[in-house]
Short mmCIF file of C-alpha atoms in Angstrom, two decimals:
data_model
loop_
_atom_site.label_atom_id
_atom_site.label_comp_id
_atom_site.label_asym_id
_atom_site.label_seq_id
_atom_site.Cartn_x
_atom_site.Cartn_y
_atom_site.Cartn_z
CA UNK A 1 48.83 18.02 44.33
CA UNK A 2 46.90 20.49 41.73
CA UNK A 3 50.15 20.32 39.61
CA UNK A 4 50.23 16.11 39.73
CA UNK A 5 46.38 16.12 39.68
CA UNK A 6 45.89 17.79 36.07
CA UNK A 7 47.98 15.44 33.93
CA UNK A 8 45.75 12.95 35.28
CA UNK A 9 42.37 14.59 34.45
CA UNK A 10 43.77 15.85 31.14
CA UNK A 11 44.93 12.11 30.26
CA UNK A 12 41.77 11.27 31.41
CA UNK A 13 39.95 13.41 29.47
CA UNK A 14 42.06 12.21 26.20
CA UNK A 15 40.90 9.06 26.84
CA UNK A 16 37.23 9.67 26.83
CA UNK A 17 37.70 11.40 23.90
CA UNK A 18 39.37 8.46 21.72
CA UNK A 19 36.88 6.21 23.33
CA UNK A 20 33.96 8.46 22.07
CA UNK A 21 35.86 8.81 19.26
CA UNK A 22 35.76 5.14 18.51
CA UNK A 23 32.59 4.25 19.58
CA UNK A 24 31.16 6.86 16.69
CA UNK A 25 32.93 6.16 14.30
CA UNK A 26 32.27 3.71 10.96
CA UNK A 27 33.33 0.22 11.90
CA UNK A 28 32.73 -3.48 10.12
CA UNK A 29 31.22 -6.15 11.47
CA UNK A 30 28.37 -7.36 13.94
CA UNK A 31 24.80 -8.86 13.48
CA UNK A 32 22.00 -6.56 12.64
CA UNK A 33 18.91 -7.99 14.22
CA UNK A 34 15.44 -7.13 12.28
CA UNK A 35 11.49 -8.21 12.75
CA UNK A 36 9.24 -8.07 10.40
CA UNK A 37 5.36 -8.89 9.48
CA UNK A 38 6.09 -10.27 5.93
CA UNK A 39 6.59 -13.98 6.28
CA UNK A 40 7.62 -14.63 2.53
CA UNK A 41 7.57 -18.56 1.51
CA UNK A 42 9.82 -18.14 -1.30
CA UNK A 43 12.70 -15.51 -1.61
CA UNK A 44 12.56 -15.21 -5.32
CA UNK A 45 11.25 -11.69 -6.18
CA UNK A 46 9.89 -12.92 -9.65
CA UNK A 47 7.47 -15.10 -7.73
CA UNK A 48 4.07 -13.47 -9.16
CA UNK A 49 2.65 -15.55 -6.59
CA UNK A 50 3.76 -13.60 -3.59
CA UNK A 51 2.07 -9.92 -2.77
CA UNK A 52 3.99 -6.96 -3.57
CA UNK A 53 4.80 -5.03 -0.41
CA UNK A 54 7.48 -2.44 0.62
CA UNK A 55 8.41 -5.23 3.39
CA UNK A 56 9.54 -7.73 0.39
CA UNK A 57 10.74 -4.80 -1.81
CA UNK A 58 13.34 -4.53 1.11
CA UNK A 59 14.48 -7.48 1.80
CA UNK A 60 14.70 -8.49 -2.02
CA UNK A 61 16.96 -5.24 -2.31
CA UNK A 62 19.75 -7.01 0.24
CA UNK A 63 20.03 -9.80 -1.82
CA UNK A 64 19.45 -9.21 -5.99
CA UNK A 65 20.33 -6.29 -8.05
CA UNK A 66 18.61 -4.76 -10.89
CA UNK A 67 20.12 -3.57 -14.21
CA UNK A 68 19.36 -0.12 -13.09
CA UNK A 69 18.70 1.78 -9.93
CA UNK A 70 16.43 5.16 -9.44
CA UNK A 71 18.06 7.94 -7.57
CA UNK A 72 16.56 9.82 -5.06
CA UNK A 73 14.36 11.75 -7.56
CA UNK A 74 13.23 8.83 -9.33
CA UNK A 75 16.04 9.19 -12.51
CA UNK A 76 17.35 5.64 -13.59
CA UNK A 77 21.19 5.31 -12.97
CA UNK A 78 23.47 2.62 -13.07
CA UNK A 79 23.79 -0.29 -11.36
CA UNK A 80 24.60 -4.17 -12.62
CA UNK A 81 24.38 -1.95 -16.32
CA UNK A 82 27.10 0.44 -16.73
CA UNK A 83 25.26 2.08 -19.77
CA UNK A 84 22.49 1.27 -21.86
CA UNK A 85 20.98 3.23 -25.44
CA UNK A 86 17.99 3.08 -27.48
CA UNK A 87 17.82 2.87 -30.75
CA UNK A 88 15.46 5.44 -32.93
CA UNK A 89 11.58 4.52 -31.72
CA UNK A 90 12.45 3.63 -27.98
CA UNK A 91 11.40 -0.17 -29.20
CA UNK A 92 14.88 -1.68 -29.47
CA UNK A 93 16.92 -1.04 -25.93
CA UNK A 94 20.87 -2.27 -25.54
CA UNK A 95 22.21 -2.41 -21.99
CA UNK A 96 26.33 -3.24 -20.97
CA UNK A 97 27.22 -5.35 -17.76
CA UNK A 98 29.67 -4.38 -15.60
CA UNK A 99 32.64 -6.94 -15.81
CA UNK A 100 33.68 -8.88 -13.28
CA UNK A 101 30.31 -9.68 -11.29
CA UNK A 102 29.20 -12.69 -9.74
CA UNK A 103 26.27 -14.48 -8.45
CA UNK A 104 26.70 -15.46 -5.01
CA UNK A 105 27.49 -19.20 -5.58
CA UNK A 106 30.71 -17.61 -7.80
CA UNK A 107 29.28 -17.84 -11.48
CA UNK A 108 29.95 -15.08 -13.38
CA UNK A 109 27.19 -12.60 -14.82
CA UNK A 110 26.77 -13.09 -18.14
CA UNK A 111 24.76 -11.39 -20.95
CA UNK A 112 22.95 -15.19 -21.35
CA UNK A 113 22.50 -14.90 -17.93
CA UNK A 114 20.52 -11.88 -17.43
CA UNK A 115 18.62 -12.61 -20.65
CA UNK A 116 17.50 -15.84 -18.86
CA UNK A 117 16.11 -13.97 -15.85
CA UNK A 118 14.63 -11.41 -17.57
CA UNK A 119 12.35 -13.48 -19.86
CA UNK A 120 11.05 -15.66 -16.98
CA UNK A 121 9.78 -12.77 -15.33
CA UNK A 122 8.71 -11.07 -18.88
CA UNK A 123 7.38 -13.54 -21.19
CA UNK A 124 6.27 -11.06 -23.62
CA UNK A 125 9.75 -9.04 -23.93
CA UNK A 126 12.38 -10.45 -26.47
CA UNK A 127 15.39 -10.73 -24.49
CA UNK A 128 18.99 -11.99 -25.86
CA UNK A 129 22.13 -11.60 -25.86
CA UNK A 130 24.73 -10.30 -28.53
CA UNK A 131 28.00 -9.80 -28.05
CA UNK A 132 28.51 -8.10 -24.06
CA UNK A 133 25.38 -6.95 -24.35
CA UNK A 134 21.94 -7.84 -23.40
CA UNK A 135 19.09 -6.63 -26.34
CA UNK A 136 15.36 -5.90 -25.53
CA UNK A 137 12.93 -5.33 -27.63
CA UNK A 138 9.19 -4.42 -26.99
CA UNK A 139 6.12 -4.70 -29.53
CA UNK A 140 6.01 -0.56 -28.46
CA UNK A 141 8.09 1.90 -27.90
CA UNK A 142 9.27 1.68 -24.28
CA UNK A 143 11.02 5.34 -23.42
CA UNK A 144 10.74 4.54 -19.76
CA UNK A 145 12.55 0.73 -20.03
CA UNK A 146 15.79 1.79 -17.56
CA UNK A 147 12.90 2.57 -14.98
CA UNK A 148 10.83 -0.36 -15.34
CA UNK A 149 13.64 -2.54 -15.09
CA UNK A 150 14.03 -0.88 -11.51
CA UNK A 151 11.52 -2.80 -10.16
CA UNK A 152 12.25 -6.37 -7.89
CA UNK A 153 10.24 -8.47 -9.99
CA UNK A 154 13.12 -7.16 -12.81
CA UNK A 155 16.38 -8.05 -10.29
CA UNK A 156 18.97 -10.45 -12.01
CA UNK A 157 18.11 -14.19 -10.35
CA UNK A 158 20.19 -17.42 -11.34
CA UNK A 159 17.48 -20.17 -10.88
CA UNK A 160 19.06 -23.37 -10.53
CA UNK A 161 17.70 -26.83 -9.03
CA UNK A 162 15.09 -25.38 -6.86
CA UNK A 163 17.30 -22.21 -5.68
CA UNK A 164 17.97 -18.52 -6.53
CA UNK A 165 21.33 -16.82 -6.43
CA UNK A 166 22.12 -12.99 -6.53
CA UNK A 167 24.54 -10.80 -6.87
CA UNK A 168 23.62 -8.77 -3.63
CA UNK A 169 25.24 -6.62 -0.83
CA UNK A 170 24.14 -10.02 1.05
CA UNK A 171 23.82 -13.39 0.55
CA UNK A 172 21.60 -16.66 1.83
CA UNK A 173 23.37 -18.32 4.79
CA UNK A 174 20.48 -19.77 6.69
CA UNK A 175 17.12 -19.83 5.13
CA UNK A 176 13.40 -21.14 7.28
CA UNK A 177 10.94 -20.01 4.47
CA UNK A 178 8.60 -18.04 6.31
CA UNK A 179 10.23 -17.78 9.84
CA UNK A 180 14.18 -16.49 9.71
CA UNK A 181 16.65 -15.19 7.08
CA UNK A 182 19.83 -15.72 8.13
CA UNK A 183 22.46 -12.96 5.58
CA UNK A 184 25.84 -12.79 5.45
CA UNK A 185 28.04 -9.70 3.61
CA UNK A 186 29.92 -10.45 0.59
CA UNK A 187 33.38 -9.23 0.67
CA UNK A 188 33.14 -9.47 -3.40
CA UNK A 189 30.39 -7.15 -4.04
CA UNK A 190 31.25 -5.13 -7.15
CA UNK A 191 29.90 -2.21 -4.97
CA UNK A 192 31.75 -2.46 -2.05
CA UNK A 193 31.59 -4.56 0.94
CA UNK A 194 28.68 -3.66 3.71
CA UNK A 195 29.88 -2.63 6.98
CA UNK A 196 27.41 -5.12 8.79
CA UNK A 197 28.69 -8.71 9.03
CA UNK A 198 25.04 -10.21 9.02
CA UNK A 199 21.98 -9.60 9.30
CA UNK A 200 19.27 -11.72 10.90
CA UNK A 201 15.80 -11.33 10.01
CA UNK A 202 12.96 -12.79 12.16
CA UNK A 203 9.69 -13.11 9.94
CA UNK A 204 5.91 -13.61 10.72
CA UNK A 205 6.00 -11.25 13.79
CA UNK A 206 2.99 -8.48 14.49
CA UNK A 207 3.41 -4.73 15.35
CA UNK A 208 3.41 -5.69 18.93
CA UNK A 209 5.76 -8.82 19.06
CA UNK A 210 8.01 -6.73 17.39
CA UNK A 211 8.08 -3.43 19.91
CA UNK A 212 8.18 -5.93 22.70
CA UNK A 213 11.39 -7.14 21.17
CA UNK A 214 12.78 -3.80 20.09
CA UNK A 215 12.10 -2.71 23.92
CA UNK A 216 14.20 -6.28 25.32
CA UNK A 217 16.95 -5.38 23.13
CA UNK A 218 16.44 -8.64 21.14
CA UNK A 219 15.47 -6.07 17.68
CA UNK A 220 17.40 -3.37 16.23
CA UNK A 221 15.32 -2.83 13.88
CA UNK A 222 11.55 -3.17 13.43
CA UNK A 223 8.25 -2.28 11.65
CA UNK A 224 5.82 0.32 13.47
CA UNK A 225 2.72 0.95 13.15
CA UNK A 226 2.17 4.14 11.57
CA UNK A 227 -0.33 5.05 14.01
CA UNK A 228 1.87 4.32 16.93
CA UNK A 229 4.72 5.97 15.90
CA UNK A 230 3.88 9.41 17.24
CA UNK A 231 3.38 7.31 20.73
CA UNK A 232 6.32 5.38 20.12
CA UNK A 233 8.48 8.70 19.99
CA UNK A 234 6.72 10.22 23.03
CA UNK A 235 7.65 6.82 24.98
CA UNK A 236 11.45 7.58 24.37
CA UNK A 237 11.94 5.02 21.49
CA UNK A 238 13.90 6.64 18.45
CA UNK A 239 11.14 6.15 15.46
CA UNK A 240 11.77 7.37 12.13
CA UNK A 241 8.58 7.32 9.14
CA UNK A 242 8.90 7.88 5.39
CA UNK A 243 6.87 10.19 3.59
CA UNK A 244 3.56 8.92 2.54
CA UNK A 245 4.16 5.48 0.61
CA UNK A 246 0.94 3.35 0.99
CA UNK A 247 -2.48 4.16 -0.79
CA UNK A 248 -5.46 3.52 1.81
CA UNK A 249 -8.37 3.26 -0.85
CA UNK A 250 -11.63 1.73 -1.63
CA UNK A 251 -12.27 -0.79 -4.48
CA UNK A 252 -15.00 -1.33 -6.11
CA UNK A 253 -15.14 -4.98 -8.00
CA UNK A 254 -17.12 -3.73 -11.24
CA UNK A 255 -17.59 -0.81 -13.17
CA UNK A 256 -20.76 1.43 -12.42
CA UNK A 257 -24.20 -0.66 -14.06
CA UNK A 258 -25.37 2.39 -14.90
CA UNK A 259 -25.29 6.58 -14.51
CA UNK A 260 -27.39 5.71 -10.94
CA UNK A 261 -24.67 4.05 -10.01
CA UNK A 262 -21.60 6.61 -10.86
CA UNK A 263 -24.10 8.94 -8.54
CA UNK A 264 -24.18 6.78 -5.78
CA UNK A 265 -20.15 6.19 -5.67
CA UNK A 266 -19.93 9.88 -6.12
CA UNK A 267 -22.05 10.33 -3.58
CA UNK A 268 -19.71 8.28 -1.35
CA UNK A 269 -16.31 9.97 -2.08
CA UNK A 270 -18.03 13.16 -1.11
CA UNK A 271 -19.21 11.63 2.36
CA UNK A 272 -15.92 10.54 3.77
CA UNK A 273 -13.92 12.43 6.40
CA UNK A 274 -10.65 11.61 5.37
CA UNK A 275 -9.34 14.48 7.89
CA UNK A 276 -11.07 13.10 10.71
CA UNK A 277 -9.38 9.18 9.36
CA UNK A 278 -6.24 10.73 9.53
CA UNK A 279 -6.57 12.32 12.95
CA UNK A 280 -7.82 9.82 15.05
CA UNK A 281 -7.53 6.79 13.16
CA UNK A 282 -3.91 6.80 11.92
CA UNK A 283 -3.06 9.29 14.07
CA UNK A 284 -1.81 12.00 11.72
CA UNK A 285 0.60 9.25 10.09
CA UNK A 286 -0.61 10.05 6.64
CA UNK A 287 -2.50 12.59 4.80
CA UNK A 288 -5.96 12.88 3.41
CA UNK A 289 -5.80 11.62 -0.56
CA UNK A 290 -7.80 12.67 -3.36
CA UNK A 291 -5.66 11.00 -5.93
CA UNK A 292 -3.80 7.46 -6.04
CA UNK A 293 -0.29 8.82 -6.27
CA UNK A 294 0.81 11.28 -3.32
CA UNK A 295 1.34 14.61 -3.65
CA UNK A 296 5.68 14.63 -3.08
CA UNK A 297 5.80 12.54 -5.95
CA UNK A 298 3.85 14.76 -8.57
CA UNK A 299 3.42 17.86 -7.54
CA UNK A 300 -0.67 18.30 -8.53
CA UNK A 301 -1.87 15.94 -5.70
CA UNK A 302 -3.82 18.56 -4.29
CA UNK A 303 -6.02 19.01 -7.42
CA UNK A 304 -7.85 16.17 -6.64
CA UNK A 305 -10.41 16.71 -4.12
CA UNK A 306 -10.01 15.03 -0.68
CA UNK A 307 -12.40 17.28 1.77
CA UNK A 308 -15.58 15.91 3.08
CA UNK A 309 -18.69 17.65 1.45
CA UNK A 310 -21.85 16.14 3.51
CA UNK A 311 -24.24 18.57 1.97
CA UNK A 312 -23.39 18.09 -1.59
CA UNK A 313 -23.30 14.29 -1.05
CA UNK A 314 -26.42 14.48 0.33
CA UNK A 315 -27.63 16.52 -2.37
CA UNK A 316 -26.18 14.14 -4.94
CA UNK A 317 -28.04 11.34 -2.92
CA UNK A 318 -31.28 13.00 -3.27
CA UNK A 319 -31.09 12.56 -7.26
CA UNK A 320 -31.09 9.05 -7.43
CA UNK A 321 -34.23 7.24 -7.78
CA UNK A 322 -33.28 4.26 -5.98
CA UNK A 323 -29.76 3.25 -4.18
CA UNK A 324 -28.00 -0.26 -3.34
CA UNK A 325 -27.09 -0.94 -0.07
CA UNK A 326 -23.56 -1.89 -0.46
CA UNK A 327 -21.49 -3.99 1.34
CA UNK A 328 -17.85 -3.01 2.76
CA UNK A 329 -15.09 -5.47 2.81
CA UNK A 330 -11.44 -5.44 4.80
CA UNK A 331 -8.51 -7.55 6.13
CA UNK A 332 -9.89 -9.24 9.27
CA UNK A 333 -6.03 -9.24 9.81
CA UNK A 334 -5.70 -5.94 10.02
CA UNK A 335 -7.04 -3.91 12.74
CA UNK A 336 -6.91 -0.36 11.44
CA UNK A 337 -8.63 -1.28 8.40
CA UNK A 338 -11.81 -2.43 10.56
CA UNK A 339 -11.84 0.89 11.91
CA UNK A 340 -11.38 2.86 8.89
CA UNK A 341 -14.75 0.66 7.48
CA UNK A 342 -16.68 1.36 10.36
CA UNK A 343 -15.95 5.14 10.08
CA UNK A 344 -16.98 4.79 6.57
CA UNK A 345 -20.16 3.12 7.41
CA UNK A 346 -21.22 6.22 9.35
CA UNK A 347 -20.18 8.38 6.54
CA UNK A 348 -22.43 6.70 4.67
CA UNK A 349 -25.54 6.90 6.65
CA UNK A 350 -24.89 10.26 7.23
CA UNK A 351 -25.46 11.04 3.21
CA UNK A 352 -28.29 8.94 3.69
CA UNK A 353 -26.86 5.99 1.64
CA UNK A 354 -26.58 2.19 3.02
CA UNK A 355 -23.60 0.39 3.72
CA UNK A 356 -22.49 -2.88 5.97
CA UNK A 357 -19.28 -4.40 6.81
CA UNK A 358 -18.39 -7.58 6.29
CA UNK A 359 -15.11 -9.90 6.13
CA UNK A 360 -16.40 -11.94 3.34
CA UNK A 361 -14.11 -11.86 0.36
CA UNK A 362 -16.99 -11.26 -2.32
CA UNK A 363 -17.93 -7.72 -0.83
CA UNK A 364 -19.41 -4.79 -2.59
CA UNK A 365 -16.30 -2.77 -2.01
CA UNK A 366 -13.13 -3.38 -0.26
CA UNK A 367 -11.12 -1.52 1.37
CA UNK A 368 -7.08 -2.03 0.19
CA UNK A 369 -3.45 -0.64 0.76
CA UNK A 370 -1.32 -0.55 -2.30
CA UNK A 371 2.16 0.26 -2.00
CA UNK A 372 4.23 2.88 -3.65
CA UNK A 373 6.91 0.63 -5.47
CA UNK A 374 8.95 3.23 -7.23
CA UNK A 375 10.25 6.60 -7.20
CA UNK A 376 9.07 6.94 -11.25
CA UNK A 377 5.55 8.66 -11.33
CA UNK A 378 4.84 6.94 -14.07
CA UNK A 379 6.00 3.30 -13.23
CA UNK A 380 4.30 3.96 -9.95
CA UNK A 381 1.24 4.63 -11.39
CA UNK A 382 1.27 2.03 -14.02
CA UNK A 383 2.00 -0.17 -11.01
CA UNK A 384 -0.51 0.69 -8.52
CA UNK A 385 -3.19 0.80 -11.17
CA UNK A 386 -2.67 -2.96 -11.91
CA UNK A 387 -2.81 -3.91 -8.40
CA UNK A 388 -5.95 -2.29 -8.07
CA UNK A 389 -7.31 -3.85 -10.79
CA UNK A 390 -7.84 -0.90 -13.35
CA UNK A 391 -6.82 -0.45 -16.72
CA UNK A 392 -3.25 0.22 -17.35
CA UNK A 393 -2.97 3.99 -18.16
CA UNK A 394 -1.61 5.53 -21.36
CA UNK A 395 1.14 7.67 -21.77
CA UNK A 396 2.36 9.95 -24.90
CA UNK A 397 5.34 11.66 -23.21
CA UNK A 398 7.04 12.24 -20.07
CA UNK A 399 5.12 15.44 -19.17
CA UNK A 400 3.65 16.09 -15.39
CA UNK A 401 0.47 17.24 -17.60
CA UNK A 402 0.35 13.69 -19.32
CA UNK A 403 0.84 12.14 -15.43
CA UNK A 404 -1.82 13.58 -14.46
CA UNK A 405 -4.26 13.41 -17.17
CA UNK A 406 -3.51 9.71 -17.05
CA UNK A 407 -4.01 9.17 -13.31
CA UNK A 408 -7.60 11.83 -14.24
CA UNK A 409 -8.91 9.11 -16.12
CA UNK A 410 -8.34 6.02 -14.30
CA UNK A 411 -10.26 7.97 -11.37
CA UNK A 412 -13.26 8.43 -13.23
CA UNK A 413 -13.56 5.29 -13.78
CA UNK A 414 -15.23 5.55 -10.23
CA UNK A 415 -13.76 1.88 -9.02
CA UNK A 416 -11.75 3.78 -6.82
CA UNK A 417 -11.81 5.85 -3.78
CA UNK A 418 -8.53 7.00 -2.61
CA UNK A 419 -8.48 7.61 1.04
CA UNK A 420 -5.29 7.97 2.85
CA UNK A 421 -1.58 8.24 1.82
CA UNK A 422 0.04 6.48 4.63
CA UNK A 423 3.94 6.60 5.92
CA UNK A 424 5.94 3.48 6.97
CA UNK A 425 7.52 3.89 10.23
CA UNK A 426 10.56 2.26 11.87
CA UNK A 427 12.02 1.45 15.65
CA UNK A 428 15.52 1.90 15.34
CA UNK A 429 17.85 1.02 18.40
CA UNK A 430 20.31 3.10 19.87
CA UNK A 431 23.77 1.13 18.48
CA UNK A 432 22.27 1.45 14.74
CA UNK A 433 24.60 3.65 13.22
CA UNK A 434 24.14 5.83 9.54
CA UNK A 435 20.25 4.56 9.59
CA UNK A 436 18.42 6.98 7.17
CA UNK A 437 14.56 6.55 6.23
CA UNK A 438 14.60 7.84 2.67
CA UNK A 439 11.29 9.12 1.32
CA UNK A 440 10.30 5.74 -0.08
CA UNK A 441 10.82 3.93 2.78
CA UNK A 442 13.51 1.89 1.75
CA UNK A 443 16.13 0.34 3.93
CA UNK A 444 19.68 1.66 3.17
CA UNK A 445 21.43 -1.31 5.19
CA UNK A 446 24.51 -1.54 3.62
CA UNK A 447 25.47 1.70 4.38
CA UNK A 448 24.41 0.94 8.32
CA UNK A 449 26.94 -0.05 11.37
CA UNK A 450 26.52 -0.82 14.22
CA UNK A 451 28.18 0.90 17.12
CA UNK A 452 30.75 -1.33 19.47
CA UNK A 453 29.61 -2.21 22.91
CA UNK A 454 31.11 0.25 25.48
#
């Protein structure tokens, strides 16, 4: 019996194997199911009208490509370019297609082509075509062009009639503006076919619709709150963040009246507990910020101040004559930001300076999140700085010392207050295979399968 009995168990055995085997390893097909809070009513990513967010930056990735792509350290490298030179003064910039691309409704990428979609979405760029090329010049010297041209407002649209075409991992099947993205893999991409079939995206849903779907099965992927995701892991769910990508900061809508003023908002920064913000508040799902770009992504983050300093603000507050009480704006839609306000009312008071919250939109101050929209220091800067309505900053070279002399100055400004560098956080389910949160918080979705059914 022992002798009959082994050939069994070891066939059985060699059978679990090539069914674990199989059930790990890289397969096409299926439907990737994914929630989401943005709720986008157009999916054209030069639509100025629509807020930038890491949520759109994402799903604008699966369909459109951009003449160049950053690496994971934030160098431009190819992508619908193959190559690309400057000519002498970084004003006049020439960049080669790839051959043999296409839009999604077939039409070939041209050089007229890109040209066209690049000077919708840059009026003030001359943009043509000559030869297989595409030519752009700038009225300055532009040494960081490959890297701007990273960004999703830059990807390569056909507009036609009303509708936008790619040339995407993924293209439009089904298409509810607002409500559900229906994609479907191209088996032409010039970069090689996805190994997901589809992907459906559900739009419009909240941190909590979405876990309660990710927890019925009905999500593999979803959106969590940063402050939830320590809980999230702790409740068995398999939650993966990105390192800080969102600035947490207060705005003011003006520049300081006068020197009483610049004491006052000094006086402010000084007062806030951004430790205590990160601890309870977001739950240690950021870090404490003294400047507006993180620390990972220059290096010299910690320069800038970010402790609370009561007695010095106090001290501060004590030199001013007379103080305005000030009032303190944020999203009614979003929860943690009504905390975060409250906690920086009672900062505040404690440096003996007066502050009230309010949800109207023509507050003193507000507070805002800005996302970190590329891996460049300097693009991300240039970015952030514009959404936060400051001056665009001024480079002379590529130097970490002209970074951060140019991020110096746009904080002593004193319209902003950065508070928190935040992470993005994910639910991903168990049959998501290859899934990798990259620092920036980008999806990698191509490159994800999902596991058969046992």
């Amino acid at each position: 019996m022992r002798l009959t009995g082994f050939p069994l168990l070891a066939g059985s055995s060699l059978l679990c194997v090539l069914s674990v085997s199989a059930a790990t390893r890289p397969h096409y097909g299926g439907t990737l199911h994914v929630e989401m809070r943005a709720a986008p009513a157009s999916l054209d990513p030069g639509d100025s009208s629509q807020s930038i967010s890491l949520e759109t930056r994402n799903l604008f990735a699966l369909m459109f490509d951009t003449l160049a792509s950053l690496d994971d350290q934030g160098k431009p490298e190819p992508a619908l370019a193959s190559s690309w030179q400057a000519e002498s003064g970084n004003q006049r910039w020439q960049f080669f297609l790839r051959h043999g691309v296409t839009f999604q409704d077939g039409t070939p990428v041209t050089p007229d082509a890109v040209a066209t979609s690049l000077r919708r979405t840059n009026p003030n760029w001359k943009v043509f075509s000559e030869g297989e090329a595409v030519i752009i010049e700038r009225d300055a010297p532009a040494p960081n062009l490959p890297a701007e041209l990273t960004l999703r407002r830059n990807s390569i649209v056909k507009r036609e009639g009303g509708m936008v075409s790619g040339t995407g991992p993924f293209s439009v099947s089904r298409w509810d503006p607002g409500k559900k993205l229906l994609l479907v893999a191209r088996d032409d991409y010039w970069n090689g076919r996805s190994f997901l079939d589809a992907i459906e995206i559900t739009m419009g849903k909240s941190f909590r619709e979405q876990m309660i779907s990710f927890d019925l099965g009905k999500a593999h992927l979803i959106e969590v709150a940063p402050e939830q995701a320590r809980r999230g892991i702790a409740e068995g769910r398999h939650v993966e963040s990105s390192a800080p990508v969102e600035l947490i900061a207060l705005v003011f809508g003006r520049d300081p009246l006068s020197p009483a003023d610049g004491r006052q908002r000094q006086a402010l920064a000084l007062s806030v507990d951004r430790d205590l913000l990160n601890t309870v508040v977001l739950q240690l799902a950021g870090e404490p910020a003294g400047g507006l770009l993180p620390n990972w992504i220059t290096g010299y983050g910690f320069l800038f101040p970010a402790s609370v300093n009561l007695d010095l603000a106090r001290q501060v507050r004590s030199e001013i004559p007379h103080t305005t009480s000030w009032t303190l704006g944020y999203d009614p839609a979003d929860p943690t930001t009504r905390v975060i306000a409250e906690r920086i009312v009672l900062n505040a008071r404690d440096a003996g300076l007066g502050m009230q919250i309010t949800a109207a939109s023509s507050a003193d101050v507000r507070i805002v999140r800005v996302p970190l929209i590329s891996l460049d220091a300097q693009i991300a800067l240039t970015e952030m700085s514009a959404s936060l309505g400051l001056s665009p900053p001024k480079f002379t070279s590529s130097s970490i010392d002209d970074l951060y002399s140019a991020e110096s100055k746009l904080l002593q400004s004193q319209r902003v207050i950065p508070l928190l560098h935040v992470r993005a956080a994910y639910g991903v389910a168990g049959p998501v295979k290859n899934w990798r949160t990259p620092r920036d918080g980008s999806w990698r979705l191509p490159n994800v399968w999902l596991a058969e059914k046992p």
